[in-house]
């Protein structure tokens, strides 16, 4: 693995990234100490599944849990748990 000082990375970013694109891993150093490793990006396994037709990309976003939970009052949820567990709502004890 080639070692590249951060100053060289700053001055020759395109050259360093070209080496990475060709498959080389590059260690970035600061004052002689390794601080990062740049390596080629791995293909996303989901892309292959989409290309083969085994997977279809989502067409929209899913609602957040907080948005769907906002329609139920907190006490109704607690009451449902208490009825399920003890046979009576909370506070009726």
Coordinates of C-alpha atoms in Angstrom, one line a residue:
X1 CA 0.0 0.0 0.0
X2 CA 1.4 3.3 -1.0
X3 CA 1.8 6.0 1.7
X4 CA 0.9 9.6 0.7
X5 CA 1.5 12.6 2.9
X6 CA -1.5 14.8 3.3
X7 CA 0.3 17.7 1.6
X8 CA 0.9 15.5 -1.5
X9 CA -2.8 14.5 -1.4
X10 CA -3.8 18.2 -1.3
X11 CA -1.5 19.1 -4.2
X12 CA -2.1 16.0 -6.4
X13 CA -5.6 14.9 -5.5
X14 CA -6.5 13.9 -9.0
X15 CA -3.4 11.7 -9.4
X16 CA -4.0 10.0 -6.1
X17 CA -7.6 9.3 -6.9
X18 CA -6.6 8.0 -10.3
X19 CA -4.4 5.4 -8.6
X20 CA -7.3 4.5 -6.3
X21 CA -9.6 4.1 -9.4
X22 CA -7.2 1.6 -10.8
X23 CA -7.6 -0.5 -7.7
X24 CA -4.8 0.7 -5.4
X25 CA -5.3 1.3 -1.7
X26 CA -3.5 4.5 -0.5
X27 CA -2.6 5.3 3.1
X28 CA -2.8 9.0 3.9
X29 CA -0.2 10.2 6.5
X30 CA 0.2 13.3 8.7
X31 CA 3.6 13.8 10.2
X32 CA 4.5 10.2 9.3
X33 CA 1.5 8.7 11.1
X34 CA -1.2 6.9 9.1
X35 CA -4.5 8.8 9.5
X36 CA -6.7 7.4 6.7
X37 CA -6.9 4.9 4.0
X38 CA -8.5 5.6 0.6
X39 CA -9.6 2.5 -1.3
X40 CA -11.7 1.8 -4.3
X41 CA -15.4 1.9 -3.7
X42 CA -17.1 -1.5 -3.8
X43 CA -20.1 -2.0 -6.0
X44 CA -23.4 -1.8 -4.2
X45 CA -24.9 -5.3 -4.1
X46 CA -28.4 -3.9 -4.4
X47 CA -27.5 -2.4 -7.8
X48 CA -26.8 -5.9 -9.2
X49 CA -30.2 -7.1 -7.9
X50 CA -32.0 -4.2 -9.6
X51 CA -30.2 -4.8 -12.9
X52 CA -31.1 -8.5 -12.8
X53 CA -34.7 -7.7 -12.1
X54 CA -34.7 -9.5 -8.7
X55 CA -35.3 -6.2 -6.9
X56 CA -37.3 -3.1 -7.7
X57 CA -36.3 0.2 -6.2
X58 CA -38.7 1.9 -3.9
X59 CA -41.0 4.4 -5.6
X60 CA -41.6 6.6 -2.5
X61 CA -40.6 7.1 1.0
X62 CA -42.0 5.3 4.0
X63 CA -43.7 7.4 6.7
X64 CA -41.6 7.9 9.8
X65 CA -42.8 6.0 12.9
X66 CA -43.3 9.3 14.8
X67 CA -45.7 10.5 12.1
X68 CA -47.8 7.4 12.2
X69 CA -47.7 7.2 16.0
X70 CA -48.9 10.8 16.3
X71 CA -52.4 9.7 15.5
X72 CA -52.7 7.6 18.7
X73 CA -52.7 9.2 22.1
X74 CA -50.1 8.0 24.5
X75 CA -52.6 6.9 27.1
X76 CA -54.5 4.8 24.5
X77 CA -51.3 2.8 23.8
X78 CA -50.6 2.3 27.5
X79 CA -54.2 1.3 28.1
X80 CA -54.0 -1.3 25.3
X81 CA -50.8 -2.8 26.8
X82 CA -52.4 -2.9 30.3
X83 CA -55.6 -4.5 29.1
X84 CA -53.5 -7.1 27.2
X85 CA -51.3 -7.8 30.1
X86 CA -53.6 -7.4 33.1
X87 CA -57.1 -7.3 31.7
X88 CA -57.8 -3.7 32.7
X89 CA -56.7 -0.3 31.6
X90 CA -54.1 1.7 33.6
X91 CA -55.4 3.7 36.6
X92 CA -58.5 1.5 37.2
X93 CA -56.7 -0.5 39.9

